[in-house]
Amino acid sequence: MSKRNTRSAVVLCALALAAAPLSAAHADAAKDVQIAGRALTFLENGPTGKAVLGVVFDPSKPASVAEKNAVMAAIGGGLSAGAVTLTAKPVEASAVSGVSGVAALYITTGVNVGSAAKAKKLITIGSDPSCATSGACVMSVSADPKVEIIVNRAAAAAVGAVFKAAFRMMIREV
């Protein structure tokens, strides 16, 4: 093998290794958003048809921006999840108190807009379990390593969210 071919192979391997975590993040975001969409269909009087999911992020936090980008990419032009088709709208954390036209908010990791979202009576969903356990989110969803949905009773009550009985058997309430 020539030096040129060896260098090319090394560069390709390095690029593949660097891209692997990015594609995994997108895959996880796609699964998490799919679960979030299906969970919304278990709300009493929940959204059906087309619904906008506000994706809340903090532009000063690279991890928050990366998660927002992954969620936006996963939803693309529309993501069908049961009886609802989600579209996404990016929302800066500082703008949550003025947000309109969204059925729910997807909160990226490290962002806390719980009180602003509660004031707007919006369902908040995060991928970080601590978001729900702390009460900053109504629910957290995770597909890896297994599907886990955590609902915070107090946060759900604060925004008027009532889940169907069948859903409550599939979740962990805190």
PDB file of C-alpha atoms in Angstrom:
ATOM      1  CA  MET A   1       0.000   0.000   0.000  1.00  0.00           C
ATOM      2  CA  SER A   2       1.434   3.394  -0.963  1.00  0.00           C
ATOM      3  CA  LYS A   3       1.843   6.272   1.488  1.00  0.00           C
ATOM      4  CA  ARG A   4      -0.911   8.149  -0.321  1.00  0.00           C
ATOM      5  CA  ASN A   5      -3.374   5.253   0.006  1.00  0.00           C
ATOM      6  CA  THR A   6      -2.423   4.756   3.656  1.00  0.00           C
ATOM      7  CA  ARG A   7      -2.997   8.449   4.375  1.00  0.00           C
ATOM      8  CA  SER A   8      -6.350   8.342   2.582  1.00  0.00           C
ATOM      9  CA  ALA A   9      -7.421   5.288   4.565  1.00  0.00           C
ATOM     10  CA  VAL A  10      -6.407   6.940   7.847  1.00  0.00           C
ATOM     11  CA  VAL A  11      -8.329  10.115   6.956  1.00  0.00           C
ATOM     12  CA  LEU A  12     -11.440   8.106   6.018  1.00  0.00           C
ATOM     13  CA  CYS A  13     -11.277   6.131   9.274  1.00  0.00           C
ATOM     14  CA  ALA A  14     -10.885   9.339  11.284  1.00  0.00           C
ATOM     15  CA  LEU A  15     -13.873  10.911   9.521  1.00  0.00           C
ATOM     16  CA  ALA A  16     -15.983   7.801  10.111  1.00  0.00           C
ATOM     17  CA  LEU A  17     -15.101   7.775  13.807  1.00  0.00           C
ATOM     18  CA  ALA A  18     -15.827  11.493  14.139  1.00  0.00           C
ATOM     19  CA  ALA A  19     -19.196  11.160  12.380  1.00  0.00           C
ATOM     20  CA  ALA A  20     -20.339   8.129  14.398  1.00  0.00           C
ATOM     21  CA  PRO A  21     -21.326  10.090  17.529  1.00  0.00           C
ATOM     22  CA  LEU A  22     -23.186  12.635  15.387  1.00  0.00           C
ATOM     23  CA  SER A  23     -25.262  10.002  13.630  1.00  0.00           C
ATOM     24  CA  ALA A  24     -25.957   8.279  16.965  1.00  0.00           C
ATOM     25  CA  ALA A  25     -27.181  11.579  18.416  1.00  0.00           C
ATOM     26  CA  HIS A  26     -29.511  12.052  15.448  1.00  0.00           C
ATOM     27  CA  ALA A  27     -30.804   8.473  15.787  1.00  0.00           C
ATOM     28  CA  ASP A  28     -31.488   8.932  19.504  1.00  0.00           C
ATOM     29  CA  ALA A  29     -33.199  12.270  18.882  1.00  0.00           C
ATOM     30  CA  ALA A  30     -35.403  10.658  16.236  1.00  0.00           C
ATOM     31  CA  LYS A  31     -36.467   7.897  18.624  1.00  0.00           C
ATOM     32  CA  ASP A  32     -36.997  10.307  21.521  1.00  0.00           C
ATOM     33  CA  VAL A  33     -39.121  12.644  19.390  1.00  0.00           C
ATOM     34  CA  GLN A  34     -41.163   9.692  18.101  1.00  0.00           C
ATOM     35  CA  ILE A  35     -41.874   8.652  21.703  1.00  0.00           C
ATOM     36  CA  ALA A  36     -42.695  12.250  22.668  1.00  0.00           C
ATOM     37  CA  GLY A  37     -45.158  12.520  19.786  1.00  0.00           C
ATOM     38  CA  ARG A  38     -46.884   9.292  20.726  1.00  0.00           C
ATOM     39  CA  ALA A  39     -47.016  10.372  24.375  1.00  0.00           C
ATOM     40  CA  LEU A  40     -48.836  13.560  23.329  1.00  0.00           C
ATOM     41  CA  THR A  41     -51.594  11.415  21.801  1.00  0.00           C
ATOM     42  CA  PHE A  42     -52.304   9.979  25.269  1.00  0.00           C
ATOM     43  CA  LEU A  43     -53.325  13.391  26.602  1.00  0.00           C
ATOM     44  CA  GLU A  44     -57.016  13.940  27.274  1.00  0.00           C
ATOM     45  CA  ASN A  45     -57.959  16.435  24.525  1.00  0.00           C
ATOM     46  CA  GLY A  46     -54.406  16.173  23.182  1.00  0.00           C
ATOM     47  CA  PRO A  47     -53.285  17.310  19.758  1.00  0.00           C
ATOM     48  CA  THR A  48     -54.292  15.422  16.616  1.00  0.00           C
ATOM     49  CA  GLY A  49     -53.450  16.101  13.014  1.00  0.00           C
ATOM     50  CA  LYS A  50     -50.646  18.611  12.565  1.00  0.00           C
ATOM     51  CA  ALA A  51     -49.029  20.013  15.703  1.00  0.00           C
ATOM     52  CA  VAL A  52     -46.032  22.277  16.189  1.00  0.00           C
ATOM     53  CA  LEU A  53     -43.401  21.268  18.723  1.00  0.00           C
ATOM     54  CA  GLY A  54     -41.332  24.196  19.958  1.00  0.00           C
ATOM     55  CA  VAL A  55     -37.712  23.088  20.403  1.00  0.00           C
ATOM     56  CA  VAL A  56     -36.284  25.194  23.232  1.00  0.00           C
ATOM     57  CA  PHE A  57     -32.535  25.767  23.275  1.00  0.00           C
ATOM     58  CA  ASP A  58     -29.922  28.063  24.769  1.00  0.00           C
ATOM     59  CA  PRO A  59     -27.711  29.538  22.007  1.00  0.00           C
ATOM     60  CA  SER A  60     -24.864  30.011  24.522  1.00  0.00           C
ATOM     61  CA  LYS A  61     -24.696  26.256  25.256  1.00  0.00           C
ATOM     62  CA  PRO A  62     -23.198  24.167  22.423  1.00  0.00           C
ATOM     63  CA  ALA A  63     -24.787  20.935  23.707  1.00  0.00           C
ATOM     64  CA  SER A  64     -28.222  22.579  23.739  1.00  0.00           C
ATOM     65  CA  VAL A  65     -27.748  23.851  20.177  1.00  0.00           C
ATOM     66  CA  ALA A  66     -26.550  20.400  19.036  1.00  0.00           C
ATOM     67  CA  GLU A  67     -29.596  18.704  20.570  1.00  0.00           C
ATOM     68  CA  LYS A  68     -31.900  21.305  18.989  1.00  0.00           C
ATOM     69  CA  ASN A  69     -30.286  20.636  15.606  1.00  0.00           C
ATOM     70  CA  ALA A  70     -30.679  16.865  16.060  1.00  0.00           C
ATOM     71  CA  VAL A  71     -34.356  17.200  17.023  1.00  0.00           C
ATOM     72  CA  MET A  72     -35.055  19.592  14.139  1.00  0.00           C
ATOM     73  CA  ALA A  73     -33.345  17.170  11.724  1.00  0.00           C
ATOM     74  CA  ALA A  74     -35.283  14.207  13.143  1.00  0.00           C
ATOM     75  CA  ILE A  75     -38.612  15.973  12.635  1.00  0.00           C
ATOM     76  CA  GLY A  76     -37.651  17.416   9.252  1.00  0.00           C
ATOM     77  CA  GLY A  77     -40.737  18.506   7.302  1.00  0.00           C
ATOM     78  CA  GLY A  78     -43.006  16.458   9.548  1.00  0.00           C
ATOM     79  CA  LEU A  79     -42.826  13.393  11.769  1.00  0.00           C
ATOM     80  CA  SER A  80     -45.863  11.151  12.056  1.00  0.00           C
ATOM     81  CA  ALA A  81     -46.354   9.766  15.568  1.00  0.00           C
ATOM     82  CA  GLY A  82     -49.674   8.017  15.946  1.00  0.00           C
ATOM     83  CA  ALA A  83     -52.565  10.435  15.431  1.00  0.00           C
ATOM     84  CA  VAL A  84     -50.307  13.494  15.348  1.00  0.00           C
ATOM     85  CA  THR A  85     -47.837  14.791  12.779  1.00  0.00           C
ATOM     86  CA  LEU A  86     -45.205  16.958  14.417  1.00  0.00           C
ATOM     87  CA  THR A  87     -43.451  19.880  12.822  1.00  0.00           C
ATOM     88  CA  ALA A  88     -40.775  21.795  14.690  1.00  0.00           C
ATOM     89  CA  LYS A  89     -40.083  25.417  15.468  1.00  0.00           C
ATOM     90  CA  PRO A  90     -36.839  26.507  17.176  1.00  0.00           C
ATOM     91  CA  VAL A  91     -37.430  28.670  20.259  1.00  0.00           C
ATOM     92  CA  GLU A  92     -34.659  30.399  22.181  1.00  0.00           C
ATOM     93  CA  ALA A  93     -34.986  29.862  25.933  1.00  0.00           C
ATOM     94  CA  SER A  94     -35.275  33.610  26.492  1.00  0.00           C
ATOM     95  CA  ALA A  95     -38.317  33.748  24.164  1.00  0.00           C
ATOM     96  CA  VAL A  96     -40.477  31.044  25.781  1.00  0.00           C
ATOM     97  CA  SER A  97     -42.699  33.539  27.604  1.00  0.00           C
ATOM     98  CA  GLY A  98     -43.752  34.981  24.234  1.00  0.00           C
ATOM     99  CA  VAL A  99     -44.035  31.761  22.236  1.00  0.00           C
ATOM    100  CA  SER A 100     -47.303  31.007  20.452  1.00  0.00           C
ATOM    101  CA  GLY A 101     -48.679  28.476  18.014  1.00  0.00           C
ATOM    102  CA  VAL A 102     -47.057  25.431  19.638  1.00  0.00           C
ATOM    103  CA  ALA A 103     -48.766  22.347  21.073  1.00  0.00           C
ATOM    104  CA  ALA A 104     -45.840  21.523  23.369  1.00  0.00           C
ATOM    105  CA  LEU A 105     -42.216  22.398  24.061  1.00  0.00           C
ATOM    106  CA  TYR A 106     -39.262  20.034  23.718  1.00  0.00           C
ATOM    107  CA  ILE A 107     -36.648  21.236  26.208  1.00  0.00           C
ATOM    108  CA  THR A 108     -33.023  20.553  25.317  1.00  0.00           C
ATOM    109  CA  THR A 109     -30.658  19.368  28.036  1.00  0.00           C
ATOM    110  CA  GLY A 110     -29.432  22.061  30.396  1.00  0.00           C
ATOM    111  CA  VAL A 111     -32.238  24.532  29.696  1.00  0.00           C
ATOM    112  CA  ASN A 112     -34.791  25.379  32.393  1.00  0.00           C
ATOM    113  CA  VAL A 113     -37.897  27.236  31.292  1.00  0.00           C
ATOM    114  CA  GLY A 114     -40.324  25.448  33.600  1.00  0.00           C
ATOM    115  CA  SER A 115     -41.943  28.525  35.146  1.00  0.00           C
ATOM    116  CA  ALA A 116     -42.333  30.357  31.819  1.00  0.00           C
ATOM    117  CA  ALA A 117     -43.865  27.260  30.194  1.00  0.00           C
ATOM    118  CA  LYS A 118     -46.161  26.674  33.186  1.00  0.00           C
ATOM    119  CA  ALA A 119     -47.395  30.264  32.917  1.00  0.00           C
ATOM    120  CA  LYS A 120     -48.288  29.568  29.255  1.00  0.00           C
ATOM    121  CA  LYS A 121     -49.909  26.203  30.246  1.00  0.00           C
ATOM    122  CA  LEU A 122     -47.633  24.326  27.829  1.00  0.00           C
ATOM    123  CA  ILE A 123     -46.609  20.673  28.082  1.00  0.00           C
ATOM    124  CA  THR A 124     -42.826  20.437  28.382  1.00  0.00           C
ATOM    125  CA  ILE A 125     -40.918  17.349  27.279  1.00  0.00           C
ATOM    126  CA  GLY A 126     -37.217  16.687  27.726  1.00  0.00           C
ATOM    127  CA  SER A 127     -34.841  13.834  27.000  1.00  0.00           C
ATOM    128  CA  ASP A 128     -33.095  14.218  30.369  1.00  0.00           C
ATOM    129  CA  PRO A 129     -34.871  12.336  33.199  1.00  0.00           C
ATOM    130  CA  SER A 130     -33.770  14.999  35.695  1.00  0.00           C
ATOM    131  CA  CYS A 131     -35.915  17.524  33.810  1.00  0.00           C
ATOM    132  CA  ALA A 132     -39.054  15.602  34.829  1.00  0.00           C
ATOM    133  CA  THR A 133     -37.896  14.479  38.267  1.00  0.00           C
ATOM    134  CA  SER A 134     -37.046  18.080  39.207  1.00  0.00           C
ATOM    135  CA  GLY A 135     -40.393  19.380  37.942  1.00  0.00           C
ATOM    136  CA  ALA A 136     -38.804  21.531  35.238  1.00  0.00           C
ATOM    137  CA  CYS A 137     -40.564  19.367  32.598  1.00  0.00           C
ATOM    138  CA  VAL A 138     -43.939  17.665  32.588  1.00  0.00           C
ATOM    139  CA  MET A 139     -42.329  14.556  31.124  1.00  0.00           C
ATOM    140  CA  SER A 140     -39.048  13.118  29.972  1.00  0.00           C
ATOM    141  CA  VAL A 141     -38.692  10.538  27.228  1.00  0.00           C
ATOM    142  CA  SER A 142     -35.783   8.290  26.426  1.00  0.00           C
ATOM    143  CA  ALA A 143     -35.424   5.432  23.970  1.00  0.00           C
ATOM    144  CA  ASP A 144     -31.959   4.276  24.974  1.00  0.00           C
ATOM    145  CA  PRO A 145     -31.249   1.668  26.314  1.00  0.00           C
ATOM    146  CA  LYS A 146     -35.012   1.027  26.674  1.00  0.00           C
ATOM    147  CA  VAL A 147     -38.092   3.190  26.373  1.00  0.00           C
ATOM    148  CA  GLU A 148     -38.646   5.170  29.558  1.00  0.00           C
ATOM    149  CA  ILE A 149     -41.244   7.876  30.110  1.00  0.00           C
ATOM    150  CA  ILE A 150     -41.287   9.816  33.366  1.00  0.00           C
ATOM    151  CA  VAL A 151     -44.170  12.170  34.172  1.00  0.00           C
ATOM    152  CA  ASN A 152     -44.029  14.737  36.956  1.00  0.00           C
ATOM    153  CA  ARG A 153     -47.526  14.812  38.516  1.00  0.00           C
ATOM    154  CA  ALA A 154     -47.190  18.322  39.941  1.00  0.00           C
ATOM    155  CA  ALA A 155     -45.855  19.800  36.690  1.00  0.00           C
ATOM    156  CA  ALA A 156     -48.611  18.055  34.705  1.00  0.00           C
ATOM    157  CA  ALA A 157     -51.284  19.390  37.065  1.00  0.00           C
ATOM    158  CA  ALA A 158     -49.803  22.902  36.864  1.00  0.00           C
ATOM    159  CA  VAL A 159     -50.356  23.021  33.089  1.00  0.00           C
ATOM    160  CA  GLY A 160     -53.674  21.144  33.161  1.00  0.00           C
ATOM    161  CA  ALA A 161     -52.321  18.000  31.496  1.00  0.00           C
ATOM    162  CA  VAL A 162     -54.385  14.872  32.120  1.00  0.00           C
ATOM    163  CA  PHE A 163     -53.195  11.596  30.659  1.00  0.00           C
ATOM    164  CA  LYS A 164     -55.442   8.698  29.679  1.00  0.00           C
ATOM    165  CA  ALA A 165     -55.518   5.742  32.092  1.00  0.00           C
ATOM    166  CA  ALA A 166     -53.904   3.380  29.564  1.00  0.00           C
ATOM    167  CA  PHE A 167     -50.879   5.674  29.333  1.00  0.00           C
ATOM    168  CA  ARG A 168     -50.442   5.912  33.084  1.00  0.00           C
ATOM    169  CA  MET A 169     -49.802   2.154  33.209  1.00  0.00           C
ATOM    170  CA  MET A 170     -46.827   2.555  30.839  1.00  0.00           C
ATOM    171  CA  ILE A 171     -45.017   5.380  32.617  1.00  0.00           C
ATOM    172  CA  ARG A 172     -43.271   6.169  35.859  1.00  0.00           C
ATOM    173  CA  GLU A 173     -44.878   9.030  37.769  1.00  0.00           C
ATOM    174  CA  VAL A 174     -42.900  11.154  40.214  1.00  0.00           C
TER     175      VAL A 174
END
